[in-house]
Amino acid sequence: MTPEELHELAQAHLEADKKLSHCLFVCGAAACLAARSDAVIEAFQAAVKARGLEESVAVKNAGCMGLCALGPLVRVEPAGVLYQQVTPEDAGAILDGLGGPPVERLVCPTDVPFYQRQFNIVLENSGHIDSESLDDYVARGGYAALAKALTAMTPGQVVDEVTTSGLRGRGGGGYRTGLKWSTVAKAPGQKKYVICNADEGDPGAFMDRSVLESDPHRVLEGMAIAAYAVGANEGYIYVRAEYPLAIKRLADAIRKAQRAGVLGNAIMGTTFSFQVDLRLGAGAFVCGEETALISSIEGKRGTPRPRPPYPAEFGLWGRPTLINNVETFANVPAIVRNGGHWFASIGTEKSAGTKVFALAGRVVNTGLIEVPMGITLREIIYDIGGGIPEGRKFKAVQTGGPSGGCIPQQYLDMPVDYESLAQVGSIMGSGGMIVMDETSCMVDVARFFMDFCRTESCGRCVPCRVGTTHMHTLLTRITDGSATLDDLALLEELCEMVKQTSLCGLGQTAPNPVISTLRYFRDEYLAHIVEKRCPAGVCRMTRAPKEVAV
Amino acid sequence: MTPVPIPAGRVKTLKIDGRDVSGYENQTILEIARENNIHIPTLCNLEGLDDIGACRLCLVEIKGLARLLPACVTRVQEGMEVLTDTERLRRHRRMVIELLLSERNHVCAVCVSNGHCELQSLAQTLGVNHVHVPYRYPRMAVDATHGRFGVDHNRCILCTRCVRVCDQIEGAHTWDVAGRGVEAMIISDLKQDWGASATCTSCGKCVQVCPTGALFVKGKAVGEMTKQREFLPYLTLMREGEK
């Protein structure tokens, strides 16, 4: 398919859509699917057929619409009405009400901060297209950025555009994407690879899954542009096997894109070729680390190796390799389409663009949000998130998963960007955001994350393998009431040692939840150790010494 | 003006512990330090095997760099200023040894390698006379199914020297690692008994390179298990000659 044909396809699809009086988008992403949105889709399709509306009403299996807590969600276009908690029985009522006033009892208001305060780049198509349709994606400007890059830009110009945009790695590290691309582009070698890291493993995080399920072509387009920019013609998407729907949609999207000639050999009639393959992760958190991921793709045990040399120089099968996260690639088409300066104008000076967060925990509106960088935590939690349910008090927000930290009340007005989060002892991470209220015990939280790191350590280097195990033992002692102040001192010593001496990012960041809770909630640790009580009433203190009568 | 052409195999000059030293650009800090009789403790490293930077004992400080780097896999750079023996490094090294001693059951008094054990002698030279961290005392197995050798997982520190010598020198790849984190174990073939291994050539190289008493020759009493590893550099040289 040439760029002209692509444009024609988009126009034809738009024309066809105009003939419809209404389009129903039913969320078919994992959260709504778990609330049986598949039955809702079937009910709508049956109801449309029963009413003979096939010509004028389309029912589409769309992607995530954000408010996962109130699923299944259904959007009716062009009216722009959003319905929440739709059951198959509601299908008839909604269809009968088309053209008239919406069905009041199901309406989900969209003029609320949850929707108004968001800014969508990565999620711009999410919930607005049929996730399994290439035509829908193309009709909304999909693959136009790839066409522009291939026909009107040199690889160097693409790299420059990404550098100008100020885009930084969305997987957690925040490394400058433009710099990474130019390093791989400059690395000597005929054969290079592009890898998309979709091994999202942080507890409570589901950004990448939603993007892959809702808009898989977007990631493929981003990867193809990256491959053109760095001079690669083979790529892999390393996606965890726990995401069956994302895998199914990706495999389907790759096949459709190849058939349409926007992926594969001689893309859009140019000399550029790019093949993409899927590799499934077998459920190891450490395989999100780039060198372990490469090792896993090569068919070896997924363990990290010391860097340098970095994958940009010596990566998959010893070749220069570009590894970016799903969300990073998903930003690329928009950057190429609208220009780097447009992207740089969003967010803050050092952290450009938007960030997708999976808002979870003790907050009214749990779900997927995309906000401009620089927004405050208070805006995210209280405006978008709707605050803490049941009138409880906010205690802390955990960002960055097991590598991140807990941020207390006093930093709620801090802007969300890479530097600010690092300053208060947390990290941006991949975008997990867990809100905790007064019923959470911070020692217990630290113990949970340490248990996670302990079981996910690959066992290669000593500090991470044994250090995390001991730290977990010490935290368990604190939560069961058997700890002494010496244990606390040893815990702090281990935190420093494991952080400084571990081989890869997993071990180097594993102490972060402990360090940050010790920094802001030391009184809770002391209450457990000295007074043998848990202020939040979570820990059972089963092994606390019995009072000895004097 | 055309720049001066750069010859292949460039020599770099650097400072290690304040001493001016030089080395080829593809040499590691550890190699240069050894050439100059500067002692950096190591455990997973063994001359003739590929380095993996796993034990973290050879971590060194490099001026201007916040993080510590393993000397065994870090190549020298011009003007590098390396510190190998600071208080911080000594503290971390002692903790590495403590972690290893507490991980499994290292009971020197009844160990075949007592007196010839690298872990034991490192603990002595680094001044580890007390273990502060809680001992784990896990229940570990001993595999004595092989005719001549045995593996005692109680003493294993997962340095993977046996895995590497079997793969890189003998070419059998009988040994590998299974499991994650502290549950990681050295296994033969697909976690079968060593004696039932179809790939093991009974060459005994793994036994000779093992730093502790984890791999041993049967019939040795306490303290009798001494290891011979002179063969390793020669075999490595011969293999390089074949390339």
GROMACS .gro file of N, CA, C and O in nm, chain B residues 74-150:
model
  308
  624THR      N    1   3.494  -0.444   3.404
  624THR     CA    2   3.505  -0.304   3.361
  624THR      C    3   3.639  -0.281   3.291
  624THR      O    4   3.745  -0.307   3.348
  625ARG      N    5   3.632  -0.234   3.169
  625ARG     CA    6   3.754  -0.212   3.091
  625ARG      C    7   3.818  -0.079   3.132
  625ARG      O    8   3.751   0.014   3.176
  626VAL      N    9   3.950  -0.075   3.116
  626VAL     CA   10   4.021   0.045   3.158
  626VAL      C   11   3.994   0.161   3.061
  626VAL      O   12   3.968   0.139   2.943
  627GLN      N   13   3.999   0.280   3.114
  627GLN     CA   14   3.983   0.399   3.032
  627GLN      C   15   4.091   0.499   3.066
  627GLN      O   16   4.142   0.501   3.178
  628GLU      N   17   4.123   0.581   2.969
  628GLU     CA   18   4.228   0.680   2.987
  628GLU      C   19   4.193   0.775   3.103
  628GLU      O   20   4.081   0.827   3.110
  629GLY      N   21   4.288   0.792   3.193
  629GLY     CA   22   4.269   0.890   3.300
  629GLY      C   23   4.180   0.845   3.414
  629GLY      O   24   4.150   0.922   3.504
  630MET      N   25   4.138   0.718   3.409
  630MET     CA   26   4.053   0.664   3.514
  630MET      C   27   4.126   0.668   3.648
  630MET      O   28   4.246   0.638   3.654
  631GLU      N   29   4.056   0.705   3.755
  631GLU     CA   30   4.118   0.697   3.887
  631GLU      C   31   4.039   0.598   3.971
  631GLU      O   32   3.926   0.623   4.009
  632VAL      N   33   4.102   0.482   3.994
  632VAL     CA   34   4.033   0.371   4.060
  632VAL      C   35   4.078   0.360   4.206
  632VAL      O   36   4.196   0.371   4.235
  633LEU      N   37   3.982   0.339   4.295
  633LEU     CA   38   4.014   0.311   4.435
  633LEU      C   39   3.964   0.172   4.466
  633LEU      O   40   3.847   0.140   4.442
  634THR      N   41   4.050   0.084   4.516
  634THR     CA   42   4.011  -0.055   4.536
  634THR      C   43   3.992  -0.091   4.683
  634THR      O   44   3.949  -0.201   4.714
  635ASP      N   45   4.026  -0.002   4.774
  635ASP     CA   46   4.026  -0.044   4.914
  635ASP      C   47   3.982   0.069   5.008
  635ASP      O   48   4.054   0.108   5.098
  636THR      N   49   3.863   0.121   4.985
  636THR     CA   50   3.814   0.227   5.073
  636THR      C   51   3.731   0.166   5.185
  636THR      O   52   3.695   0.048   5.180
  637GLU      N   53   3.698   0.244   5.284
  637GLU     CA   54   3.621   0.194   5.397
  637GLU      C   55   3.484   0.143   5.350
  637GLU      O   56   3.436   0.038   5.393
  638ARG      N   57   3.423   0.220   5.258
  638ARG     CA   58   3.293   0.178   5.207
  638ARG      C   59   3.302   0.042   5.138
  638ARG      O   60   3.219  -0.046   5.160
  639LEU      N   61   3.406   0.022   5.055
  639LEU     CA   62   3.421  -0.105   4.985
  639LEU      C   63   3.446  -0.219   5.082
  639LEU      O   64   3.390  -0.328   5.067
  640ARG      N   65   3.529  -0.193   5.183
  640ARG     CA   66   3.558  -0.298   5.283
  640ARG      C   67   3.429  -0.340   5.355
  640ARG      O   68   3.405  -0.457   5.378
  641ARG      N   69   3.346  -0.238   5.384
  641ARG     CA   70   3.221  -0.266   5.455
  641ARG      C   71   3.129  -0.354   5.367
  641ARG      O   72   3.072  -0.453   5.411
  642HIS      N   73   3.117  -0.314   5.240
  642HIS     CA   74   3.032  -0.391   5.148
  642HIS      C   75   3.085  -0.532   5.129
  642HIS      O   76   3.009  -0.628   5.121
  643ARG      N   77   3.218  -0.546   5.119
  643ARG     CA   78   3.276  -0.680   5.096
  643ARG      C   79   3.250  -0.770   5.216
  643ARG      O   80   3.218  -0.887   5.199
  644ARG      N   81   3.264  -0.713   5.335
  644ARG     CA   82   3.237  -0.793   5.455
  644ARG      C   83   3.091  -0.840   5.454
  644ARG      O   84   3.060  -0.953   5.488
  645MET      N   85   3.001  -0.751   5.410
  645MET     CA   86   2.860  -0.787   5.408
  645MET      C   87   2.833  -0.896   5.304
  645MET      O   88   2.754  -0.987   5.329
  646VAL      N   89   2.900  -0.889   5.189
  646VAL     CA   90   2.884  -0.994   5.088
  646VAL      C   91   2.920  -1.130   5.148
  646VAL      O   92   2.848  -1.228   5.133
  647ILE      N   93   3.032  -1.132   5.219
  647ILE     CA   94   3.077  -1.258   5.282
  647ILE      C   95   2.974  -1.303   5.388
  647ILE      O   96   2.937  -1.421   5.395
  648GLU      N   97   2.926  -1.207   5.467
  648GLU     CA   98   2.826  -1.242   5.570
  648GLU      C   99   2.701  -1.299   5.504
  648GLU      O  100   2.642  -1.396   5.553
  649LEU      N  101   2.658  -1.237   5.394
  649LEU     CA  102   2.538  -1.284   5.325
  649LEU      C  103   2.559  -1.427   5.276
  649LEU      O  104   2.471  -1.513   5.289
  650LEU      N  105   2.679  -1.454   5.220
  650LEU     CA  106   2.706  -1.589   5.170
  650LEU      C  107   2.710  -1.690   5.284
  650LEU      O  108   2.656  -1.800   5.272
  651LEU      N  109   2.772  -1.652   5.395
  651LEU     CA  110   2.782  -1.745   5.508
  651LEU      C  111   2.645  -1.775   5.568
  651LEU      O  112   2.621  -1.886   5.617
  652SER      N  113   2.555  -1.677   5.562
  652SER     CA  114   2.424  -1.697   5.625
  652SER      C  115   2.324  -1.763   5.531
  652SER      O  116   2.220  -1.810   5.573
  653GLU      N  117   2.358  -1.764   5.399
  653GLU     CA  118   2.259  -1.813   5.302
  653GLU      C  119   2.232  -1.962   5.316
  653GLU      O  120   2.118  -2.005   5.318
  654ARG      N  121   2.337  -2.042   5.322
  654ARG     CA  122   2.320  -2.187   5.336
  654ARG      C  123   2.394  -2.235   5.460
  654ARG      O  124   2.417  -2.155   5.551
  655ASN      N  125   2.433  -2.358   5.463
  655ASN     CA  126   2.492  -2.411   5.586
  655ASN      C  127   2.643  -2.430   5.570
  655ASN      O  128   2.688  -2.535   5.525
  656HIS      N  129   2.716  -2.326   5.603
  656HIS     CA  130   2.862  -2.333   5.592
  656HIS      C  131   2.921  -2.365   5.729
  656HIS      O  132   2.943  -2.276   5.810
  657VAL      N  133   2.943  -2.493   5.751
  657VAL     CA  134   2.997  -2.536   5.880
  657VAL      C  135   3.139  -2.585   5.855
  657VAL      O  136   3.161  -2.702   5.819
  658CYS      N  137   3.236  -2.495   5.874
  658CYS     CA  138   3.375  -2.524   5.836
  658CYS      C  139   3.428  -2.648   5.907
  658CYS      O  140   3.502  -2.728   5.849
  659ALA      N  141   3.391  -2.664   6.034
  659ALA     CA  142   3.449  -2.770   6.116
  659ALA      C  143   3.427  -2.909   6.059
  659ALA      O  144   3.505  -3.001   6.085
  660VAL      N  145   3.319  -2.927   5.983
  660VAL     CA  146   3.292  -3.059   5.928
  660VAL      C  147   3.297  -3.059   5.775
  660VAL      O  148   3.239  -3.145   5.710
  661CYS      N  149   3.366  -2.960   5.717
  661CYS     CA  150   3.367  -2.946   5.571
  661CYS      C  151   3.494  -3.006   5.512
  661CYS      O  152   3.604  -2.987   5.565
  662VAL      N  153   3.478  -3.075   5.398
  662VAL     CA  154   3.594  -3.136   5.332
  662VAL      C  155   3.696  -3.032   5.290
  662VAL      O  156   3.815  -3.061   5.276
  663SER      N  157   3.650  -2.908   5.268
  663SER     CA  158   3.741  -2.804   5.219
  663SER      C  159   3.797  -2.716   5.330
  663SER      O  160   3.861  -2.615   5.300
  664ASN      N  161   3.772  -2.753   5.454
  664ASN     CA  162   3.821  -2.671   5.566
  664ASN      C  163   3.972  -2.649   5.550
  664ASN      O  164   4.049  -2.743   5.537
  665GLY      N  165   4.010  -2.520   5.548
  665GLY     CA  166   4.153  -2.490   5.533
  665GLY      C  167   4.195  -2.467   5.389
  665GLY      O  168   4.301  -2.412   5.362
  666HIS      N  169   4.110  -2.508   5.294
  666HIS     CA  170   4.142  -2.486   5.152
  666HIS      C  171   4.027  -2.416   5.081
  666HIS      O  172   4.008  -2.432   4.962
  667CYS      N  173   3.947  -2.344   5.158
  667CYS     CA  174   3.823  -2.289   5.103
  667CYS      C  175   3.840  -2.140   5.075
  667CYS      O  176   3.888  -2.066   5.160
  668GLU      N  177   3.800  -2.097   4.956
  668GLU     CA  178   3.817  -1.956   4.921
  668GLU      C  179   3.725  -1.866   5.001
  668GLU      O  180   3.760  -1.754   5.036
  669LEU      N  181   3.605  -1.915   5.029
  669LEU     CA  182   3.511  -1.835   5.109
  669LEU      C  183   3.567  -1.816   5.250
  669LEU      O  184   3.566  -1.706   5.305
  670GLN      N  185   3.620  -1.924   5.304
  670GLN     CA  186   3.676  -1.920   5.439
  670GLN      C  187   3.795  -1.824   5.446
  670GLN      O  188   3.803  -1.739   5.535
  671SER      N  189   3.886  -1.834   5.349
  671SER     CA  190   4.004  -1.749   5.358
  671SER      C  191   3.970  -1.603   5.330
  671SER      O  192   4.030  -1.512   5.388
  672LEU      N  193   3.869  -1.580   5.243
  672LEU     CA  194   3.826  -1.441   5.221
  672LEU      C  195   3.766  -1.382   5.348
  672LEU      O  196   3.789  -1.266   5.380
  673ALA      N  197   3.688  -1.464   5.418
  673ALA     CA  198   3.628  -1.418   5.543
  673ALA      C  199   3.738  -1.379   5.640
  673ALA      O  200   3.729  -1.276   5.709
  674GLN      N  201   3.845  -1.458   5.643
  674GLN     CA  202   3.957  -1.426   5.733
  674GLN      C  203   4.028  -1.298   5.691
  674GLN      O  204   4.049  -1.208   5.772
  675THR      N  205   4.064  -1.288   5.562
  675THR     CA  206   4.140  -1.170   5.519
  675THR      C  207   4.057  -1.043   5.526
  675THR      O  208   4.111  -0.935   5.549
  676LEU      N  209   3.925  -1.055   5.505
  676LEU     CA  210   3.842  -0.934   5.508
  676LEU      C  211   3.795  -0.901   5.650
  676LEU      O  212   3.726  -0.803   5.672
  677GLY      N  213   3.831  -0.983   5.746
  677GLY     CA  214   3.800  -0.953   5.885
  677GLY      C  215   3.656  -0.982   5.925
  677GLY      O  216   3.598  -0.914   6.008
  678VAL      N  217   3.597  -1.084   5.861
  678VAL     CA  218   3.461  -1.122   5.901
  678VAL      C  219   3.472  -1.222   6.016
  678VAL      O  220   3.498  -1.339   5.995
  679ASN      N  221   3.457  -1.174   6.139
  679ASN     CA  222   3.467  -1.266   6.252
  679ASN      C  223   3.332  -1.287   6.320
  679ASN      O  224   3.319  -1.350   6.422
  680HIS      N  225   3.229  -1.228   6.259
  680HIS     CA  226   3.097  -1.237   6.319
  680HIS      C  227   2.992  -1.216   6.210
  680HIS      O  228   3.012  -1.133   6.122
  681VAL      N  229   2.884  -1.294   6.213
  681VAL     CA  230   2.778  -1.275   6.114
  681VAL      C  231   2.660  -1.205   6.181
  681VAL      O  232   2.601  -1.258   6.275
  682HIS      N  233   2.630  -1.082   6.135
  682HIS     CA  234   2.524  -1.003   6.197
  682HIS      C  235   2.386  -1.038   6.144
  682HIS      O  236   2.287  -1.021   6.211
  683VAL      N  237   2.382  -1.082   6.019
  683VAL     CA  238   2.252  -1.108   5.956
  683VAL      C  239   2.197  -1.242   6.005
  683VAL      O  240   2.274  -1.330   6.045
  684PRO      N  241   2.066  -1.258   6.003
  684PRO     CA  242   2.009  -1.384   6.053
  684PRO      C  243   2.044  -1.503   5.963
  684PRO      O  244   2.030  -1.494   5.841
  685TYR      N  245   2.090  -1.611   6.024
  685TYR     CA  246   2.118  -1.733   5.947
  685TYR      C  247   1.987  -1.791   5.894
  685TYR      O  248   1.885  -1.786   5.962
  686ARG      N  249   1.993  -1.848   5.775
  686ARG     CA  250   1.870  -1.905   5.718
  686ARG      C  251   1.854  -2.054   5.751
  686ARG      O  252   1.744  -2.104   5.758
  687TYR      N  253   1.963  -2.124   5.765
  687TYR     CA  254   1.960  -2.269   5.793
  687TYR      C  255   1.860  -2.344   5.704
  687TYR      O  256   1.768  -2.409   5.755
  688PRO      N  257   1.874  -2.335   5.574
  688PRO     CA  258   1.779  -2.409   5.489
  688PRO      C  259   1.813  -2.558   5.486
  688PRO      O  260   1.926  -2.597   5.517
  689ARG      N  261   1.717  -2.639   5.453
  689ARG     CA  262   1.743  -2.783   5.436
  689ARG      C  263   1.789  -2.805   5.293
  689ARG      O  264   1.712  -2.784   5.199
  690MET      N  265   1.914  -2.846   5.275
  690MET     CA  266   1.967  -2.865   5.141
  690MET      C  267   2.010  -3.011   5.125
  690MET      O  268   2.047  -3.077   5.221
  691ALA      N  269   2.009  -3.055   4.999
  691ALA     CA  270   2.040  -3.195   4.972
  691ALA      C  271   2.187  -3.214   4.935
  691ALA      O  272   2.256  -3.120   4.900
  692VAL      N  273   2.231  -3.336   4.946
  692VAL     CA  274   2.363  -3.376   4.895
  692VAL      C  275   2.337  -3.479   4.785
  692VAL      O  276   2.262  -3.574   4.806
  693ASP      N  277   2.398  -3.458   4.668
  693ASP     CA  278   2.382  -3.554   4.559
  693ASP      C  279   2.509  -3.638   4.550
  693ASP      O  280   2.614  -3.589   4.508
  694ALA      N  281   2.501  -3.761   4.592
  694ALA     CA  282   2.619  -3.849   4.590
  694ALA      C  283   2.599  -3.962   4.490
  694ALA      O  284   2.656  -4.070   4.504
  695THR      N  285   2.518  -3.938   4.387
  695THR     CA  286   2.486  -4.044   4.291
  695THR      C  287   2.599  -4.068   4.191
  695THR      O  288   2.603  -4.172   4.127
  696HIS      N  289   2.688  -3.968   4.175
  696HIS     CA  290   2.798  -3.986   4.081
  696HIS      C  291   2.901  -4.082   4.141
  696HIS      O  292   2.921  -4.083   4.262
  697GLY      N  293   2.967  -4.160   4.057
  697GLY     CA  294   3.061  -4.260   4.106
  697GLY      C  295   3.180  -4.202   4.179
  697GLY      O  296   3.225  -4.257   4.281
  698ARG      N  297   3.234  -4.091   4.130
  698ARG     CA  298   3.360  -4.039   4.187
  698ARG      C  299   3.342  -3.910   4.265
  698ARG      O  300   3.422  -3.878   4.352
  699PHE      N  301   3.241  -3.832   4.226
  699PHE     CA  302   3.228  -3.700   4.287
  699PHE      C  303   3.094  -3.683   4.359
  699PHE      O  304   3.002  -3.762   4.340
  700GLY      N  305   3.085  -3.578   4.438
  700GLY     CA  306   2.959  -3.546   4.505
  700GLY      C  307   2.936  -3.397   4.503
  700GLY      O  308   3.030  -3.319   4.485
   0.00000   0.00000   0.00000
